[in-house]
Short mmCIF file of C-alpha atoms in Angstrom, two decimals:
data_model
loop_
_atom_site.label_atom_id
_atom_site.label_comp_id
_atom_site.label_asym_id
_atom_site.label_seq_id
_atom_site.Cartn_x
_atom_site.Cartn_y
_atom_site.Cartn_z
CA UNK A 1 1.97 21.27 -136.31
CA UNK A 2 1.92 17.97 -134.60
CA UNK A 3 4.35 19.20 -131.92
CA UNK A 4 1.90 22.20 -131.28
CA UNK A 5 -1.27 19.85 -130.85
CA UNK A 6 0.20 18.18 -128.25
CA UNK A 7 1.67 21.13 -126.17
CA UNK A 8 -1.62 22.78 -126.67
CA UNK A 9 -3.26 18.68 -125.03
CA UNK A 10 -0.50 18.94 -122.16
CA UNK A 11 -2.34 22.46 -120.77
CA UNK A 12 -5.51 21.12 -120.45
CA UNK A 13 -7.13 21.31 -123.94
CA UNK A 14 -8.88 17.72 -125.01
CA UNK A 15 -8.52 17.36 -128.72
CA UNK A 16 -11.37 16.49 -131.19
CA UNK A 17 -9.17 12.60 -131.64
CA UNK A 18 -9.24 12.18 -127.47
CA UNK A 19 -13.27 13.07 -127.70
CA UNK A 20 -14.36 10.53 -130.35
CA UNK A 21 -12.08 8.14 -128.05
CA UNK A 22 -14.11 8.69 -125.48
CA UNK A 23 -17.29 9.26 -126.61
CA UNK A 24 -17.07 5.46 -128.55
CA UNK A 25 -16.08 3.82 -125.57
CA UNK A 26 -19.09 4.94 -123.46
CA UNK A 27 -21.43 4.49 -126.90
CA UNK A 28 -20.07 0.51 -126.06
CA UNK A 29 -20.96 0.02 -122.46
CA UNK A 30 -23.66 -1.69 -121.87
CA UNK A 31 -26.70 -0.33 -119.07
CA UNK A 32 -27.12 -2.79 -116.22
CA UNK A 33 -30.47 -4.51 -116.58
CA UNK A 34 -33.54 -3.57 -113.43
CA UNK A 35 -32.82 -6.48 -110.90
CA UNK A 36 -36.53 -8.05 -109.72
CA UNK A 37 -35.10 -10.59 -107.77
CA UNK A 38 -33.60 -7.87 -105.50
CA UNK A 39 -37.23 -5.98 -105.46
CA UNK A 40 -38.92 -9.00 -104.90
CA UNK A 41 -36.41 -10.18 -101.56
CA UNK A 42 -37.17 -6.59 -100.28
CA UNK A 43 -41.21 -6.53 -100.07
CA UNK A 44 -40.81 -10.19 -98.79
CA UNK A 45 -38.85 -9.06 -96.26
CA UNK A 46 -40.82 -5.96 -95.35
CA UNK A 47 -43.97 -8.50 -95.73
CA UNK A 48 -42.35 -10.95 -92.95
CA UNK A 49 -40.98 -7.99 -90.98
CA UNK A 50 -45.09 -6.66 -91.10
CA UNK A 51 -46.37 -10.45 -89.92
CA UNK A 52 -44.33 -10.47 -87.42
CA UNK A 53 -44.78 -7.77 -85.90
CA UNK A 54 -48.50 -8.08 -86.21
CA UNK A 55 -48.45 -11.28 -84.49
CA UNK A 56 -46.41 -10.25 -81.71
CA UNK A 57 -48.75 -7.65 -80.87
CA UNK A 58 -51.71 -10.27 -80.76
CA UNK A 59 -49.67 -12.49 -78.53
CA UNK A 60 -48.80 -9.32 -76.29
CA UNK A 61 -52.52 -8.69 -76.39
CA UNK A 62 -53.32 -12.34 -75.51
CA UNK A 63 -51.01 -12.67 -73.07
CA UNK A 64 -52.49 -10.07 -71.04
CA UNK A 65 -55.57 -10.64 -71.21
CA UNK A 66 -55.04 -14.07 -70.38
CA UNK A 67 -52.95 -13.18 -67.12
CA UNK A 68 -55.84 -10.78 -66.37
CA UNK A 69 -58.03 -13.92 -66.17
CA UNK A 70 -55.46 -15.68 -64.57
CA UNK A 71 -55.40 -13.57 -61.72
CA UNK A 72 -59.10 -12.51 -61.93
CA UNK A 73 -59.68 -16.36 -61.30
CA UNK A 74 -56.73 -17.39 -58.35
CA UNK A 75 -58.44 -14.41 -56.39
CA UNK A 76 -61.86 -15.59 -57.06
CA UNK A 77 -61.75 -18.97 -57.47
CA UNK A 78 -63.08 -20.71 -54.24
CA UNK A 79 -60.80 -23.94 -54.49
CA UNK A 80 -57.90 -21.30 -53.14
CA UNK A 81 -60.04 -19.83 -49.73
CA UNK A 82 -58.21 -20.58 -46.98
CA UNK A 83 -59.77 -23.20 -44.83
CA UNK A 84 -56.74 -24.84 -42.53
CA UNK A 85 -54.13 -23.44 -40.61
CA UNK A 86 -51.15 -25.62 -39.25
CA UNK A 87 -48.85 -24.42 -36.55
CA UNK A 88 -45.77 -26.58 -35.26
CA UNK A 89 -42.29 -25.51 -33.62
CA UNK A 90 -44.29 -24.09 -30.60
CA UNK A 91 -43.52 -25.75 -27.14
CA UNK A 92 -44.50 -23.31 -24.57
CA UNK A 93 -46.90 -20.66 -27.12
CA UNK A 94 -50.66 -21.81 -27.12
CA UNK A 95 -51.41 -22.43 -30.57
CA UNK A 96 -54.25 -19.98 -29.88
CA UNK A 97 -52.16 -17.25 -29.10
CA UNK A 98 -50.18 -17.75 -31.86
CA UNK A 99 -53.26 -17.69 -34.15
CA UNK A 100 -54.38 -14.51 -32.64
CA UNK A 101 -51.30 -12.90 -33.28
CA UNK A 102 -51.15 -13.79 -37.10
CA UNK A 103 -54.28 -12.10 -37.57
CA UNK A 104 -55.22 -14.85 -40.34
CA UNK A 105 -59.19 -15.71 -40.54
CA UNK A 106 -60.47 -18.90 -42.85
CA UNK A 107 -62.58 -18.15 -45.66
CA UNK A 108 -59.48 -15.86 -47.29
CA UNK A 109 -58.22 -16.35 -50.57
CA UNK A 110 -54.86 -17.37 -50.05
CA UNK A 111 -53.27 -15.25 -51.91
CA UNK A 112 -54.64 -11.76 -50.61
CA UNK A 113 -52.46 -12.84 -47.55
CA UNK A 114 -48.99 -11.17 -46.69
CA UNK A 115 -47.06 -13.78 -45.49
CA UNK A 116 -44.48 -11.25 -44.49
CA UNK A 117 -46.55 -9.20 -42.32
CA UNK A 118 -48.12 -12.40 -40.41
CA UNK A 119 -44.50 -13.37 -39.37
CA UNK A 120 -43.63 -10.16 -38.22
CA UNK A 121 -47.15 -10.22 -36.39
CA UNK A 122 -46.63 -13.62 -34.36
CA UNK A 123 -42.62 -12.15 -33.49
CA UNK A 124 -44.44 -9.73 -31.52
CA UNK A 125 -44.29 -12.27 -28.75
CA UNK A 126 -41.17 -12.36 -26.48
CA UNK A 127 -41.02 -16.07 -27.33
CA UNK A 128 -41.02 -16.49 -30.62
CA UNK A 129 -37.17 -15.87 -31.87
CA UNK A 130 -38.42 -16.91 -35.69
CA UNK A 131 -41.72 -17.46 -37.87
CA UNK A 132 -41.95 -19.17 -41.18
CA UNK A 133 -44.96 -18.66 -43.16
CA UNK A 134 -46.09 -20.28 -46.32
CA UNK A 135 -48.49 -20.94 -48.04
CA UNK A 136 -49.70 -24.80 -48.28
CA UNK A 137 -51.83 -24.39 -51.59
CA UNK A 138 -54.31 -24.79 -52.50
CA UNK A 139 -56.74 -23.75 -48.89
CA UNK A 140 -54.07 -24.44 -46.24
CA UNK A 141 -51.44 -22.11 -44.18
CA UNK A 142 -48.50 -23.57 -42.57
CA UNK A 143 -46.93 -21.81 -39.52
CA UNK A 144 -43.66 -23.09 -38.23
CA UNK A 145 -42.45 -21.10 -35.08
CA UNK A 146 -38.73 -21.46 -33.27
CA UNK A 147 -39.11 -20.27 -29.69
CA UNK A 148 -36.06 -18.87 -27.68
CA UNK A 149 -34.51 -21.25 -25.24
CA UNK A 150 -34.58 -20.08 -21.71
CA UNK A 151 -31.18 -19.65 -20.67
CA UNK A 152 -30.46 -17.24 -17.46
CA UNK A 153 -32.27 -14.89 -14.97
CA UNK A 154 -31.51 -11.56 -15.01
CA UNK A 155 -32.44 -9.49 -11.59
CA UNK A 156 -33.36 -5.88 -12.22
CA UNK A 157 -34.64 -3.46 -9.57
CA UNK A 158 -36.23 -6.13 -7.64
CA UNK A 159 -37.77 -8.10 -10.68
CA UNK A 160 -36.79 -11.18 -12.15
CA UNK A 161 -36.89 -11.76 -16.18
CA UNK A 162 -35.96 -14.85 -17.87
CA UNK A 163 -33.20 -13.74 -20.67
CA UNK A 164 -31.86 -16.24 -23.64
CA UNK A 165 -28.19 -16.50 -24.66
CA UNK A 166 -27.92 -13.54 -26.55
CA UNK A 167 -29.64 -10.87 -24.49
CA UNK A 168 -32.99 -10.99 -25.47
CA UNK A 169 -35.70 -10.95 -22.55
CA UNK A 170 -38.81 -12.99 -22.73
CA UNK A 171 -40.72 -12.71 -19.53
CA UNK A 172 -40.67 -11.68 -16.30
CA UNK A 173 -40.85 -14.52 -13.71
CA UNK A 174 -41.26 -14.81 -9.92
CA UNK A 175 -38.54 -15.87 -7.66
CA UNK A 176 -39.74 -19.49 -7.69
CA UNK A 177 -39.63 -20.05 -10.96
CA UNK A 178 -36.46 -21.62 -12.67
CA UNK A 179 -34.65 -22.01 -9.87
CA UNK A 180 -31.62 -23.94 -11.74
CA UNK A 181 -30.97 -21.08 -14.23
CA UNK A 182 -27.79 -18.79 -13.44
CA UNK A 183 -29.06 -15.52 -11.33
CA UNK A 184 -27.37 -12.42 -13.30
CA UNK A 185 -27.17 -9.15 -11.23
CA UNK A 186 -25.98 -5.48 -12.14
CA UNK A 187 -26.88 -5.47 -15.53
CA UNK A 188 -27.59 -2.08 -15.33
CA UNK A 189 -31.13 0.72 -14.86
CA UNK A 190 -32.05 0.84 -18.49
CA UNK A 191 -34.19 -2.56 -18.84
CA UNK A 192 -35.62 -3.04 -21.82
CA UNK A 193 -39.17 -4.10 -22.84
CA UNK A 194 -40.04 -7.32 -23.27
CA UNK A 195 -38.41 -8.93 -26.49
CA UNK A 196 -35.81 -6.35 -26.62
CA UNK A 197 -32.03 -7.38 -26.05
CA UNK A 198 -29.52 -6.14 -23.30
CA UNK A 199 -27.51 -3.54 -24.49
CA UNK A 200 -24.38 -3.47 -21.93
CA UNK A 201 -21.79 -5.37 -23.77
CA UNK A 202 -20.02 -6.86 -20.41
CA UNK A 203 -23.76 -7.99 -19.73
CA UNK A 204 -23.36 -10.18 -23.32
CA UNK A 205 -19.95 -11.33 -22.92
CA UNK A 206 -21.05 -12.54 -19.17
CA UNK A 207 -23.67 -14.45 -20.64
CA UNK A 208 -21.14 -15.68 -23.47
CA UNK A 209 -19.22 -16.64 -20.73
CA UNK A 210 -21.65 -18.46 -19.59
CA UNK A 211 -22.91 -20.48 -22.21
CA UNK A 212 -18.89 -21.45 -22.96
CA UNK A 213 -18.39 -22.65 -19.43
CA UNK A 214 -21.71 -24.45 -20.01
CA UNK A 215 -20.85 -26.48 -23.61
CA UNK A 216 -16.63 -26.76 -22.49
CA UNK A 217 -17.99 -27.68 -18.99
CA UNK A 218 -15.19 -25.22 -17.72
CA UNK A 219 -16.75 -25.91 -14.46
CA UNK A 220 -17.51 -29.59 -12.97
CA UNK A 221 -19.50 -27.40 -10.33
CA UNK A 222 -22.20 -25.26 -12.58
CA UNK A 223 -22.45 -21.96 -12.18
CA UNK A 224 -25.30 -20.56 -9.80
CA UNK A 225 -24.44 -16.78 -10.54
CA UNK A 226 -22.75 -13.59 -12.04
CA UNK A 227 -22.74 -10.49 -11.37
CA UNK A 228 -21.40 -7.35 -13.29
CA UNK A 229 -18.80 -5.59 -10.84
CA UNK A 230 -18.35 -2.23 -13.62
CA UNK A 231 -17.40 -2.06 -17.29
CA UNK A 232 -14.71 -4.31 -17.45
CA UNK A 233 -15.28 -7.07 -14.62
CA UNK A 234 -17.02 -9.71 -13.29
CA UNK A 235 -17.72 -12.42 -10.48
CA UNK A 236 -19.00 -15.80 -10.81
CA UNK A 237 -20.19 -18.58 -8.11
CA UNK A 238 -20.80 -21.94 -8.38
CA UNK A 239 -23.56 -23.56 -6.82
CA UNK A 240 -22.44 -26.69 -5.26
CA UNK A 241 -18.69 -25.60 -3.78
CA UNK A 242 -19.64 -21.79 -3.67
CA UNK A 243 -16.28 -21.01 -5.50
CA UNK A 244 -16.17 -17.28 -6.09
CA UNK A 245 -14.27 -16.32 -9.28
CA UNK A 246 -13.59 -13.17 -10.01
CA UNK A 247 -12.26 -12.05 -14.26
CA UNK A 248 -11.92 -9.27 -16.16
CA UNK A 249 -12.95 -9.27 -20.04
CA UNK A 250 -9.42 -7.79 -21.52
CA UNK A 251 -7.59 -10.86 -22.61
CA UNK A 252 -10.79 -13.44 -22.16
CA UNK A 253 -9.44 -16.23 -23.72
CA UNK A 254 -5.75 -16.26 -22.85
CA UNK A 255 -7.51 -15.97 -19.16
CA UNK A 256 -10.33 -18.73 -19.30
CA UNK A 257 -7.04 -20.78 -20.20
CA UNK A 258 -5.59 -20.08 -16.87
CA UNK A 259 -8.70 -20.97 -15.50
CA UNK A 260 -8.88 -24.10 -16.66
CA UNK A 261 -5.23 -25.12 -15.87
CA UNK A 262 -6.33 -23.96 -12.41
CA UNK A 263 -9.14 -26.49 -11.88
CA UNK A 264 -7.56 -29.41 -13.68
CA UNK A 265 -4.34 -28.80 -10.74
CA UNK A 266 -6.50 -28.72 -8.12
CA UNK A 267 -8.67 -31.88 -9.60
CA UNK A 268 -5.27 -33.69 -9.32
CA UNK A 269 -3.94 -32.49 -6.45
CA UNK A 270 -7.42 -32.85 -4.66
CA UNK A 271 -7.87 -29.66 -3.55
CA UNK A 272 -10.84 -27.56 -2.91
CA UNK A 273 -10.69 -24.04 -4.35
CA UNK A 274 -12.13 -20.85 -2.27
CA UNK A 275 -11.74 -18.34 -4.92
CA UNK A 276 -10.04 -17.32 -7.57
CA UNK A 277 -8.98 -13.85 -9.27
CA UNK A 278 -8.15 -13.67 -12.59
CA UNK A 279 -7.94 -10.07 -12.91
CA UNK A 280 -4.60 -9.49 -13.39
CA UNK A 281 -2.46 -9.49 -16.45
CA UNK A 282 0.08 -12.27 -15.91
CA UNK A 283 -1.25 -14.26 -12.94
CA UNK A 284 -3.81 -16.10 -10.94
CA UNK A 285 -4.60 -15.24 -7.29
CA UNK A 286 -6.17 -18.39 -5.63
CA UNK A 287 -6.95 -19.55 -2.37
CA UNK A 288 -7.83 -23.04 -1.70
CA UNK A 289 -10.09 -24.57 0.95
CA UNK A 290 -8.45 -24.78 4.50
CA UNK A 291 -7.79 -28.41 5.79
CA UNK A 292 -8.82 -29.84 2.21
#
């Protein structure tokens, strides 16, 4: 009988003894008891989390509406109208002119003005190469202008204009004026307007040239002249000696080299040079002064 009980237990069947097993173990198991601490951290934290976000909103409130008085008041408030301009850095601009071109009137609040658009205003002038603008709080405007150094004349179609180092023209002049400046010829039909830079790129590296002969000094004799012979070459003369020289831009450097070998030869040997041309790949044609 016993065997069959537990054969019948192995297939699945519970018997009565396994149930009142069972049944007195969960009759001894004691409930968990309500945790308050655990309800009472919750609403404290949903409390904070509510404060919190209360007072955030009154500070995002506050905030703005004390940066709408804020700005309400620096755009109102008379201590900020603009009542003195300063401009410096100018040598050869009126201060007038300058003035005229910023467009800026006294009696503005300072800080309706676009300092960007009053430095792009005065750059309308040929001269000016840079303007800083700020603003010297609280009624005051400082101006501080860079002009563009004079550096060559550039003959076009009968005209003269005064150029700077890198191209850019700044007025046109008449034939007396700036004598001493390098005369630059054939720099091409297309002139630009005033202000604008010289496009040709043999025009720029002549100019380059130049201003390297110029800070080296290449040249004990300065130069008086250059002019653009086509896309590739060029011919310089000095003023004092009237030396011609005559170079081509492939190879600059390895040929400004040679030229200066060729001058510091003829400085020792005493010798007066003609002419030189450089416009050859490998060597240096030059012919000296007769009887010197």
């Amino acid at each position: 009988m016993a065997s069959a009980s537990i054969a019948i237990s192995r297939k699945g069947v519970v018997s009565p003894r396994t149930r009142a097993r069972v049944r007195s173990k969960s009759a001894s198991k004691p409930r968990k008891p309500i945790s308050f601490r655990a309800i009472y951290n919750t609403m404290a934290y949903l409390v904070v989390f509510c404060v919190q976000a209360s007072f955030m909103a009154l500070l995002a409130a506050a905030s703005t509406a004390v940066g709408m008085n804020a700005y309400s008041y620096i755009f109102q408030d008379e201590h900020f109208l603009l009542n003195k301009v300063v401009v410096a850095g100018n040598k050869r601009i009126p201060e007038t002119e300058i003035l005229s071109l910023s467009g800026v009137h006294t009696g503005k609040n300072s800080f309706q003005l676009n300092l960007e658009n009053i430095s792009k205003n005065i750059m309308r002038n040929p001269w000016v190469e840079k303007a800083v603008v700020r603003r010297d709080l609280p009624s005051g405007l400082a101006i501080e202008i860079t002009e563009r150094e004079l550096f060559a004349r550039v003959f076009w179609r009968g005209e003269l204009f005064l150029v700077n180092a890198k191209g850019f023209i700044i007025a046109k002049l008449s034939e007396k004026e700036y004598p001493d400046l390098p005369l630059l010829a054939g720099a091409g039909e297309d002139r630009p307007d005033l202000g604008g830079q010289v496009f040709p790129k043999i025009f720029l590296t002549g100019l380059h040239l130049l201003k390297y002969a110029g800070e080296t000094r290449l040249f004990e004799d300065p130069v008086a002249g250059l002019r653009i012979e086509n896309k590739y070459e060029m011919s310089l003369i000095t003023r004092k000696n009237k030396t011609e020289i005559r170079v081509d831009t492939q190879d600059l450097p390895k040929k400004l080299s040679r030229l200066r070998a060729i001058f510091d030869y003829a400085r020792m040997e005493g010798k007066s040079i003609k002419s030189i041309d450089l416009c050859y790949e490998k060597k240096a044609v030059v012919k000296f002064t007769e009887g010197v």
